[in-house]
Short mmCIF file of C-alpha atoms and ligand atoms in Angstrom, two decimals:
data_model
loop_
_atom_site.label_atom_id
_atom_site.label_comp_id
_atom_site.label_asym_id
_atom_site.label_seq_id
_atom_site.Cartn_x
_atom_site.Cartn_y
_atom_site.Cartn_z
CA MET A 868 0.00 0.00 0.00
CA MET A 869 1.30 3.53 -0.84
CA SER A 870 0.92 6.62 1.30
CA GLY A 871 0.01 10.04 -0.12
CA ARG A 872 3.59 11.00 -0.99
CA GLY A 873 4.32 7.78 -2.76
CA GLU A 874 6.26 6.09 0.07
CA PRO A 875 5.30 2.59 1.10
CA LYS A 876 3.05 2.77 4.15
CA VAL A 877 4.31 0.56 6.96
CA GLU A 878 1.45 -1.21 8.68
CA MET A 879 2.18 -0.91 12.42
CA ARG A 880 1.23 -3.96 14.44
CA THR A 881 0.27 -3.40 18.10
CA GLU A 882 1.55 -5.79 20.74
CA LYS A 883 0.77 -5.77 24.44
CA LEU A 884 4.07 -5.25 26.19
CA LEU A 885 7.71 -4.44 25.59
CA ILE A 886 10.07 -4.99 28.49
CA ARG A 887 13.15 -3.13 27.36
CA ASN A 888 16.81 -3.19 28.10
CA ALA A 889 17.02 -5.70 30.94
CA ARG A 890 20.39 -6.59 32.38
CA GLN A 891 19.49 -10.29 32.35
CA ILE A 892 16.65 -12.34 30.99
CA VAL A 893 16.67 -15.80 32.51
CA ALA A 894 14.96 -17.81 29.77
CA VAL A 895 15.72 -21.19 31.49
CA CYS A 896 15.25 -23.13 28.21
CA SER A 897 15.76 -22.30 24.55
CA ASN A 898 14.87 -25.54 22.77
CA GLY A 899 11.41 -26.31 24.03
CA GLU A 900 12.69 -28.87 26.54
CA ARG A 901 9.99 -30.63 28.61
CA VAL A 902 12.22 -30.91 31.69
CA LEU A 903 15.84 -30.36 32.60
CA CYS A 904 17.62 -33.24 34.35
CA GLY A 905 21.07 -33.86 35.77
CA GLU A 906 23.78 -31.54 34.41
CA ALA A 907 21.18 -29.58 32.43
CA MET A 908 19.67 -28.38 35.72
CA LYS A 909 22.92 -26.58 36.42
CA ASN A 910 22.79 -24.53 33.23
CA PRO A 911 19.54 -22.67 32.68
CA VAL A 912 19.70 -20.36 29.65
CA ILE A 913 20.54 -16.79 30.66
CA LEU A 914 20.73 -13.85 28.25
CA ASN A 915 22.96 -11.04 29.51
CA GLN A 916 23.32 -7.45 28.36
CA ASP A 917 26.24 -7.15 25.98
CA GLY A 918 29.65 -5.58 26.56
CA GLY A 919 28.37 -2.25 25.22
CA ASN A 920 25.71 -2.31 27.94
CA ASN A 921 22.90 -2.93 25.49
CA GLY A 922 20.25 -4.76 27.45
CA VAL A 923 17.96 -7.62 26.47
CA SER A 924 14.31 -7.03 25.62
CA LEU A 925 11.15 -9.10 25.54
CA VAL A 926 7.91 -8.69 23.63
CA ILE A 927 4.60 -10.14 24.79
CA GLY A 928 1.88 -10.08 22.16
CA SER A 929 -1.73 -9.06 22.26
CA ASP A 930 -2.61 -12.76 22.69
CA GLY A 931 -0.53 -12.88 25.90
CA LEU A 932 2.18 -15.04 24.33
CA ILE A 933 5.90 -14.33 24.05
CA LYS A 934 6.75 -13.00 20.58
CA GLY A 935 10.44 -12.28 20.80
CA ILE A 936 13.53 -12.02 22.97
CA GLY A 937 16.60 -10.04 21.94
CA SER A 938 17.74 -6.54 21.15
CA THR A 939 15.24 -3.70 21.53
CA ALA A 940 15.91 -2.34 18.06
CA ALA A 941 15.27 -5.65 16.31
CA LEU A 942 12.19 -6.43 18.37
CA SER A 943 10.41 -3.10 18.15
CA LYS A 944 10.74 -2.43 14.42
CA GLY A 945 7.30 -1.74 12.97
CA ILE A 946 5.52 -2.52 16.24
CA ARG A 947 3.54 -0.31 18.54
CA PHE A 948 3.24 -1.38 22.18
CA SER A 949 0.30 -0.85 24.51
CA LYS A 950 2.80 -0.70 27.37
CA ILE A 951 6.56 -0.33 27.68
CA ILE A 952 8.46 -1.10 30.88
CA ASP A 953 12.05 0.04 31.14
CA ALA A 954 14.02 -2.72 32.86
CA THR A 955 17.43 -1.05 32.69
CA GLY A 956 19.70 -2.64 35.30
CA LYS A 957 17.02 -5.19 36.24
CA CYS A 958 16.39 -8.87 35.63
CA VAL A 959 13.53 -10.81 34.11
CA VAL A 960 12.76 -14.38 35.18
CA PRO A 961 9.86 -16.70 34.34
CA GLY A 962 6.81 -16.59 36.60
CA LEU A 963 7.43 -19.15 39.36
CA ILE A 964 5.50 -22.41 39.44
CA ASP A 965 4.41 -23.97 42.71
CA GLY A 966 4.03 -27.71 42.16
CA HIS A 967 2.19 -28.66 45.35
CA THR A 968 -0.28 -26.82 47.59
CA HIS A 969 -3.31 -27.44 49.80
CA PRO A 970 -4.78 -23.93 49.85
CA VAL A 971 -8.55 -24.50 50.29
CA TRP A 972 -9.45 -24.88 53.96
CA ALA A 973 -11.05 -23.30 56.98
CA GLY A 974 -9.63 -23.10 60.52
CA ASP A 975 -5.92 -22.49 60.97
CA ARG A 976 -3.67 -24.76 63.05
CA VAL A 977 -1.48 -22.21 64.76
CA HIS A 978 -2.13 -24.00 68.09
CA GLU A 979 -0.57 -27.18 66.68
CA PHE A 980 2.53 -25.32 65.65
CA SER A 981 3.38 -24.77 69.31
CA LEU A 982 2.69 -28.44 70.10
CA LYS A 983 5.09 -29.47 67.35
CA LEU A 984 7.71 -26.97 68.51
CA ALA A 985 7.40 -28.59 71.94
CA GLY A 986 8.22 -31.97 70.39
CA ALA A 987 4.96 -33.59 69.19
CA SER A 988 5.37 -35.41 65.86
CA TYR A 989 3.11 -34.85 62.82
CA MET A 990 1.57 -38.32 63.25
CA GLU A 991 1.04 -37.90 67.00
CA VAL A 992 -0.98 -34.75 66.34
CA HIS A 993 -2.83 -36.48 63.47
CA LYS A 994 -3.76 -39.56 65.52
CA ALA A 995 -5.06 -37.38 68.37
CA GLY A 996 -7.67 -35.97 65.96
CA GLY A 997 -5.61 -32.90 65.04
CA GLY A 998 -3.79 -32.27 61.79
CA ILE A 999 -5.76 -33.07 58.64
CA ASN A 1000 -8.74 -34.29 60.72
CA PHE A 1001 -9.04 -30.90 62.45
CA THR A 1002 -9.00 -29.12 59.11
CA VAL A 1003 -11.54 -31.57 57.65
CA GLU A 1004 -14.00 -30.76 60.44
CA HIS A 1005 -13.75 -27.02 59.80
CA THR A 1006 -13.76 -27.32 56.04
CA ARG A 1007 -16.89 -29.48 56.03
CA GLN A 1008 -18.69 -26.77 58.00
CA ALA A 1009 -17.58 -23.86 55.80
CA THR A 1010 -19.66 -22.66 52.86
CA GLU A 1011 -18.34 -22.52 49.32
CA ASN A 1012 -18.25 -18.72 49.55
CA GLU A 1013 -16.34 -18.72 52.83
CA LEU A 1014 -13.79 -21.14 51.43
CA TYR A 1015 -13.43 -19.11 48.25
CA ALA A 1016 -12.83 -15.85 50.15
CA THR A 1017 -9.78 -17.17 52.02
CA PHE A 1018 -8.56 -19.21 49.06
CA LYS A 1019 -8.63 -16.08 46.88
CA GLN A 1020 -6.54 -14.15 49.43
CA ARG A 1021 -4.01 -16.97 49.55
CA LEU A 1022 -3.71 -17.18 45.77
CA GLU A 1023 -3.30 -13.41 45.57
CA GLY A 1024 -0.57 -13.67 48.21
CA MET A 1025 1.19 -16.31 46.13
CA LEU A 1026 0.95 -14.12 43.03
CA ARG A 1027 2.64 -11.26 44.90
CA CYS A 1028 5.44 -13.69 45.81
CA GLY A 1029 5.92 -14.38 42.11
CA THR A 1030 3.90 -17.56 41.57
CA THR A 1031 1.99 -17.47 38.28
CA LEU A 1032 0.94 -21.16 38.08
CA VAL A 1033 0.03 -23.22 41.12
CA GLU A 1034 -1.17 -26.76 41.74
CA CYS A 1035 -4.11 -26.77 44.19
CA LYS A 1036 -5.49 -29.86 45.93
CA SER A 1037 -8.81 -30.72 47.50
CA GLY A 1038 -8.49 -33.24 50.34
CA TYR A 1039 -10.03 -31.68 53.44
CA GLY A 1040 -13.46 -33.11 52.71
CA LEU A 1041 -12.86 -36.86 52.53
CA ASP A 1042 -16.50 -37.25 51.51
CA ALA A 1043 -18.01 -36.70 48.07
CA GLU A 1044 -19.95 -33.60 49.02
CA THR A 1045 -17.07 -31.66 50.57
CA GLU A 1046 -14.48 -32.81 48.04
CA ILE A 1047 -16.77 -31.54 45.25
CA LYS A 1048 -17.32 -28.30 47.17
CA MET A 1049 -13.54 -27.80 47.32
CA LEU A 1050 -13.04 -28.64 43.65
CA LYS A 1051 -15.74 -26.12 42.75
CA VAL A 1052 -13.94 -23.47 44.78
CA ILE A 1053 -10.74 -24.27 42.86
CA GLN A 1054 -12.69 -24.14 39.60
CA LYS A 1055 -14.00 -20.66 40.41
CA ALA A 1056 -10.46 -19.42 40.98
CA LYS A 1057 -9.42 -20.92 37.64
CA ARG A 1058 -12.05 -18.81 35.95
CA GLU A 1059 -11.76 -15.60 37.95
CA LEU A 1060 -8.20 -15.02 39.11
CA ALA A 1061 -5.08 -13.96 37.27
CA ILE A 1062 -3.01 -16.87 38.58
CA ASP A 1063 -3.12 -20.16 36.59
CA VAL A 1064 -4.30 -23.17 38.55
CA SER A 1065 -3.87 -26.93 38.06
CA SER A 1066 -6.49 -28.71 40.17
CA THR A 1067 -6.05 -31.98 41.98
CA TYR A 1068 -8.63 -34.30 43.47
CA CYS A 1069 -7.17 -35.56 46.76
CA GLY A 1070 -10.09 -37.44 48.33
CA ALA A 1071 -7.53 -39.97 49.61
CA HIS A 1072 -5.64 -37.40 51.68
CA ALA A 1073 -6.52 -39.15 54.95
CA VAL A 1074 -8.78 -41.85 56.31
CA PRO A 1075 -11.94 -40.20 57.69
CA MET A 1076 -12.28 -40.56 61.50
CA GLY A 1077 -14.07 -43.79 62.40
CA HIS A 1078 -13.38 -45.47 59.04
CA THR A 1079 -10.79 -47.97 57.88
CA SER A 1080 -8.38 -47.29 55.02
CA GLY A 1081 -9.99 -50.20 53.15
CA ALA A 1082 -13.45 -48.63 53.39
CA ALA A 1083 -12.04 -45.21 52.48
CA THR A 1084 -10.33 -46.70 49.39
CA ILE A 1085 -13.63 -48.18 48.24
CA ASP A 1086 -15.46 -44.89 48.88
CA VAL A 1087 -12.91 -42.94 46.84
CA ILE A 1088 -13.01 -45.39 43.91
CA GLN A 1089 -16.68 -46.31 43.86
CA ASN A 1090 -18.41 -43.21 45.20
CA GLN A 1091 -16.36 -39.99 45.14
CA LEU A 1092 -14.45 -40.45 41.88
CA PRO A 1093 -17.48 -41.46 39.74
CA LYS A 1094 -19.39 -38.40 40.98
CA ILE A 1095 -16.46 -36.15 40.12
CA VAL A 1096 -16.02 -37.80 36.72
CA LYS A 1097 -19.70 -37.15 35.97
CA LEU A 1098 -19.29 -33.44 36.80
CA ILE A 1099 -16.20 -33.31 34.58
CA LYS A 1100 -18.12 -34.94 31.71
CA ASP A 1101 -21.05 -32.52 32.20
CA GLY A 1102 -18.60 -29.62 31.88
CA GLN A 1103 -19.20 -28.46 35.44
CA LEU A 1104 -15.71 -29.22 36.76
CA GLU A 1105 -12.21 -29.30 35.36
CA VAL A 1106 -9.82 -31.53 37.30
CA ASP A 1107 -6.28 -32.20 36.17
CA ASN A 1108 -4.67 -34.60 38.64
CA ILE A 1109 -5.40 -37.23 41.29
CA ASP A 1110 -3.48 -37.51 44.57
CA VAL A 1111 -3.22 -40.03 47.42
CA PHE A 1112 -1.32 -39.75 50.72
CA CYS A 1113 0.63 -43.03 50.53
CA GLU A 1114 1.84 -43.35 54.12
CA GLN A 1115 1.92 -45.77 57.04
CA GLY A 1116 -1.42 -45.47 58.85
CA VAL A 1117 -3.01 -43.67 55.88
CA PHE A 1118 -3.16 -45.45 52.46
CA ASN A 1119 -0.79 -48.35 51.84
CA LYS A 1120 0.96 -49.07 48.55
CA GLU A 1121 -1.72 -51.43 47.24
CA GLN A 1122 -4.57 -49.08 48.11
CA THR A 1123 -2.66 -46.23 46.52
CA ARG A 1124 -2.15 -48.30 43.37
CA ARG A 1125 -5.88 -49.03 43.13
CA ILE A 1126 -6.92 -45.39 43.60
CA LEU A 1127 -4.34 -44.06 41.15
CA THR A 1128 -5.27 -46.68 38.55
CA ALA A 1129 -8.92 -45.65 38.82
CA GLY A 1130 -7.84 -42.02 38.46
CA ARG A 1131 -5.77 -42.81 35.38
CA GLN A 1132 -8.77 -44.57 33.83
CA ALA A 1133 -10.77 -41.41 34.49
CA GLY A 1134 -8.20 -39.41 32.51
CA LEU A 1135 -6.42 -37.74 35.43
CA ALA A 1136 -2.67 -37.27 35.78
CA LEU A 1137 -1.07 -39.07 38.73
CA ASN A 1138 0.52 -36.68 41.20
CA PHE A 1139 0.73 -38.16 44.68
CA HIS A 1140 2.31 -37.93 48.17
CA GLY A 1141 4.85 -40.67 48.82
CA ASP A 1142 7.73 -41.81 51.01
CA GLU A 1143 7.36 -38.81 53.32
CA LEU A 1144 7.49 -40.17 56.87
CA HIS A 1145 8.22 -43.85 56.15
CA PRO A 1146 9.67 -45.74 53.19
CA MET A 1147 6.56 -46.98 51.35
CA GLU A 1148 8.00 -47.91 47.93
CA ALA A 1149 5.91 -45.04 46.65
CA ALA A 1150 8.59 -43.91 44.22
CA GLU A 1151 8.74 -47.46 42.83
CA LEU A 1152 4.96 -47.34 42.45
CA GLY A 1153 5.22 -43.97 40.73
CA GLY A 1154 7.69 -45.48 38.29
CA GLU A 1155 5.51 -48.53 37.69
CA LEU A 1156 2.40 -46.42 36.99
CA LYS A 1157 4.40 -43.79 35.08
CA ALA A 1158 3.06 -41.17 37.46
CA GLU A 1159 3.55 -37.60 36.32
CA ALA A 1160 4.83 -36.68 39.77
CA VAL A 1161 5.51 -37.96 43.27
CA SER A 1162 5.87 -35.45 46.11
CA HIS A 1163 7.92 -35.37 49.34
CA LEU A 1164 10.23 -38.42 49.01
CA GLU A 1165 12.19 -37.81 52.21
CA GLU A 1166 12.33 -41.63 52.61
CA ILE A 1167 12.84 -42.60 48.95
CA SER A 1168 14.91 -45.78 48.40
CA ASP A 1169 17.71 -46.28 45.87
CA ALA A 1170 15.38 -48.49 43.83
CA GLY A 1171 12.78 -45.72 43.95
CA ILE A 1172 15.28 -43.19 42.60
CA LYS A 1173 16.10 -45.55 39.74
CA ALA A 1174 12.44 -46.20 39.00
CA MET A 1175 11.61 -42.49 38.83
CA ALA A 1176 14.62 -41.70 36.67
CA GLU A 1177 13.53 -44.42 34.24
CA SER A 1178 9.85 -43.50 34.12
CA GLY A 1179 10.48 -39.77 33.85
CA SER A 1180 8.23 -39.15 36.85
CA ILE A 1181 9.02 -35.82 38.44
CA ALA A 1182 10.06 -35.56 42.09
CA VAL A 1183 8.24 -32.61 43.65
CA ILE A 1184 10.37 -31.65 46.62
CA LEU A 1185 8.83 -29.67 49.49
CA PRO A 1186 11.55 -28.14 51.66
CA THR A 1187 9.10 -26.42 54.01
CA THR A 1188 7.75 -29.73 55.34
CA ALA A 1189 11.08 -31.23 56.29
CA TYR A 1190 12.02 -27.87 57.83
CA ILE A 1191 8.87 -27.43 59.93
CA LEU A 1192 8.56 -31.06 60.99
CA ARG A 1193 12.31 -31.44 61.42
CA LEU A 1194 12.31 -34.48 59.16
CA LYS A 1195 15.35 -35.85 57.45
CA HIS A 1196 15.86 -34.13 54.11
CA PRO A 1197 15.13 -35.94 50.85
CA PRO A 1198 18.30 -37.07 49.04
CA VAL A 1199 17.98 -34.45 46.32
CA ARG A 1200 21.64 -34.50 45.29
CA LYS A 1201 21.47 -38.22 44.62
CA MET A 1202 18.19 -37.83 42.73
CA ILE A 1203 19.68 -35.16 40.47
CA GLU A 1204 22.85 -37.16 39.90
CA GLU A 1205 20.83 -40.22 38.93
CA GLY A 1206 18.74 -38.29 36.43
CA VAL A 1207 15.46 -37.70 38.30
CA ALA A 1208 13.81 -34.43 37.24
CA VAL A 1209 13.40 -32.44 40.44
CA ALA A 1210 10.71 -29.80 40.91
CA LEU A 1211 9.76 -27.67 43.92
CA GLY A 1212 6.53 -26.82 45.70
CA SER A 1213 5.62 -24.77 48.75
CA ASP A 1214 3.27 -27.45 50.18
CA PHE A 1215 1.18 -24.50 51.45
CA ASN A 1216 -1.24 -26.06 53.96
CA PRO A 1217 -2.35 -25.48 57.56
CA ASN A 1218 0.78 -27.31 58.73
CA ALA A 1219 3.20 -25.38 56.49
CA PHE A 1220 1.90 -21.85 55.99
CA CYS A 1221 4.29 -20.75 53.29
CA MET A 1222 3.19 -18.98 50.11
CA SER A 1223 6.62 -17.96 48.95
CA MET A 1224 8.48 -19.89 46.27
CA PRO A 1225 11.55 -17.63 46.66
CA LEU A 1226 11.74 -18.79 50.28
CA VAL A 1227 11.20 -22.40 49.20
CA MET A 1228 14.11 -22.04 46.74
CA HIS A 1229 16.24 -20.58 49.51
CA LEU A 1230 15.50 -23.56 51.78
CA ALA A 1231 16.18 -25.94 48.88
CA CYS A 1232 19.62 -24.39 48.43
CA VAL A 1233 20.65 -24.22 52.07
CA ASN A 1234 19.04 -27.35 53.48
CA LEU A 1235 18.92 -29.64 50.46
CA ARG A 1236 22.15 -28.44 48.88
CA MET A 1237 20.72 -27.50 45.53
CA SER A 1238 22.50 -24.77 43.58
CA MET A 1239 20.55 -21.59 42.83
CA GLN A 1240 20.40 -22.60 39.17
CA GLU A 1241 18.94 -26.00 40.06
CA ALA A 1242 16.40 -24.41 42.40
CA LEU A 1243 15.25 -22.01 39.69
CA VAL A 1244 14.89 -24.82 37.14
CA ALA A 1245 12.95 -26.81 39.75
CA ALA A 1246 10.60 -23.89 40.40
CA THR A 1247 9.99 -23.16 36.70
CA ILE A 1248 10.26 -25.66 33.83
CA ASN A 1249 10.37 -28.82 35.98
CA ALA A 1250 7.40 -27.74 38.12
CA ALA A 1251 5.54 -26.96 34.88
CA ALA A 1252 6.33 -30.46 33.63
CA SER A 1253 4.99 -32.02 36.85
CA LEU A 1254 1.65 -30.42 35.90
CA ARG A 1255 1.93 -31.40 32.20
CA LYS A 1256 2.27 -27.75 31.31
CA SER A 1257 5.83 -27.33 30.15
CA SER A 1258 4.85 -26.83 26.52
CA THR A 1259 3.18 -23.55 27.53
CA HIS A 1260 4.72 -22.53 30.88
CA GLY A 1261 7.99 -22.59 32.81
CA SER A 1262 10.45 -20.76 30.53
CA ILE A 1263 10.78 -17.55 28.53
CA GLU A 1264 10.57 -18.89 24.99
CA VAL A 1265 8.74 -17.66 21.92
CA GLY A 1266 5.22 -19.06 21.82
CA LYS A 1267 4.91 -19.64 25.58
CA VAL A 1268 2.66 -17.61 27.88
CA GLY A 1269 4.05 -14.21 28.80
CA ASP A 1270 4.32 -14.89 32.53
CA VAL A 1271 7.38 -13.13 33.90
CA LEU A 1272 8.75 -11.30 36.95
CA ILE A 1273 10.87 -8.19 36.83
CA LEU A 1274 13.36 -8.13 39.69
CA ASP A 1275 14.81 -4.88 40.94
CA ALA A 1276 18.28 -6.37 41.13
CA PRO A 1277 21.33 -6.55 38.90
CA ARG A 1278 21.52 -10.38 39.01
CA TRP A 1279 18.63 -12.85 39.17
CA GLU A 1280 20.19 -14.79 42.09
CA HIS A 1281 19.06 -12.00 44.44
CA LEU A 1282 15.65 -13.70 44.29
CA ILE A 1283 17.06 -16.57 46.35
CA TYR A 1284 19.86 -14.80 48.19
CA GLN A 1285 17.69 -12.06 49.73
CA MET A 1286 15.88 -14.36 52.13
CA GLY A 1287 12.30 -13.25 52.72
CA ASN A 1288 12.75 -9.95 50.89
CA HIS A 1289 10.83 -10.81 47.73
CA GLU A 1290 8.16 -8.18 48.43
CA LYS A 1291 10.74 -5.49 47.75
CA LEU A 1292 12.67 -7.36 45.13
CA ILE A 1293 9.84 -8.40 42.79
CA GLU A 1294 8.90 -5.13 41.13
CA TYR A 1295 6.41 -6.53 38.64
CA VAL A 1296 4.45 -9.73 38.31
CA ILE A 1297 3.29 -10.04 34.71
CA LYS A 1298 0.70 -12.58 33.63
CA GLN A 1299 0.17 -13.09 29.90
CA GLY A 1300 1.59 -9.64 29.30
CA ASP A 1301 -0.62 -7.87 31.87
CA VAL A 1302 0.82 -6.34 35.02
CA VAL A 1303 -1.06 -8.18 37.78
CA HIS A 1304 1.09 -6.91 40.64
CA GLN A 1305 3.37 -3.92 40.95
CA ARG A 1306 5.52 -3.27 44.00
CA ASP A 1307 4.34 -0.51 46.24
CA SER A 1308 6.86 2.28 45.59
CA ASN A 1309 7.00 3.02 49.35
CA LYS A 1310 8.46 -0.44 49.90
CA ARG A 1311 11.69 0.10 48.01
O1 LIG B 2033 1.91 -32.47 52.06
N1 LIG B 2033 1.37 -35.10 53.99
C1 LIG B 2033 0.19 -34.89 53.72
N2 LIG B 2033 -0.33 -33.72 53.35
C2 LIG B 2033 0.20 -32.44 53.62
C3 LIG B 2033 -0.12 -31.95 54.98
C4 LIG B 2033 -1.54 -31.59 55.07
C5 LIG B 2033 -1.93 -31.14 56.44
O2 LIG B 2033 -1.23 -31.39 57.43
O3 LIG B 2033 -3.00 -30.52 56.50
C6 LIG B 2033 1.65 -32.32 53.23
O4 LIG B 2033 2.51 -32.03 54.05
FE1 LIG B 2034 1.02 -32.07 50.59
#
């Protein structure tokens, strides 16, 4: 097309966001990898400003997807932007991914925290009717609206800490009615909130008081799950994963196998709690069933490590739990060396009230001896893979969702190094190219 004076008219395209001139963009991957294992965990892709101090830029399109990464001049030619953020001297990292949370519940357990500090074990509290049972009682009594109100606040808190995709479990109902109520609350958040959610049915989180694990297994398989599957088929619920607490005194290996197999038949991904307090051969079971993910794994065996490395099941490590309950730490170094893909989660729940993935990464580095690079990979691409979402989330690559954080720091490692200071450090949380959180300027 020609303009009035005979020059070719350049059609200007409008894209949503240009983040210009960053000191570092931590892309994590550059070849569409599903996960990073072993040595590859040590080397996430990082783009640095060049010797002439020209920074790196990023374009997020009007569809919320990443369009380009590189020099500002090359990226902005012929494009108009709805918003431009100058990131001079700052760093851009992918939105963090929290692979394991229990955020829908009523009634806190601050009173139990003091009991545990005084020496009571998690299982002692649980068997005395506290722990999960206490939360189940309160959650059964709460309305859907009450549960949603607190859940929403928690998810918004996570977003401010930099989490842009989070796995959320039911599991404080242990009966069909309350489990469905919880899944509906999670569903509402999926539709209404800026944060992305992967939802998990965890009806086998504990054995309801007064029941046996055998009866609870049958109830999950023959009563709860079919009702949930019907709601999924009717388009009233979206559920992504199924979870079981495979633990001594909760669900044994065989019961876990039966529940997970029923879940697989229903089309759910397998993402379960295993080998936390006792060795249960849960990792071996995860390998056998080709589970997408097994969480905790403080008590994983050598055979379990081998099985998970072979099946490609992802180990979702939860450093807050071992820290709060003073458990032995999972053998993360050995897992990484043997090729298990390691991811991280906050395990946010009434026992471990932690919304912050930067703090989780810090604990993973200090207590579990991960490097900062490994912790970042675990909290981005590998956590995305544990939720079957690494083709769209978990790295800054063209075509993926534009979920990024801008850090007010000259190197990305400040995110882990500055323990508990993420409120000041994370200047922007950007979800699909929209600013969903901006640091209060008074907090600098
Ligand atoms: O991952 N271990 C089982 N489930 C949770 C704790 C849930 C609770 O105590 O309410 C966990 O740590
Ligand atoms: Fe958990």
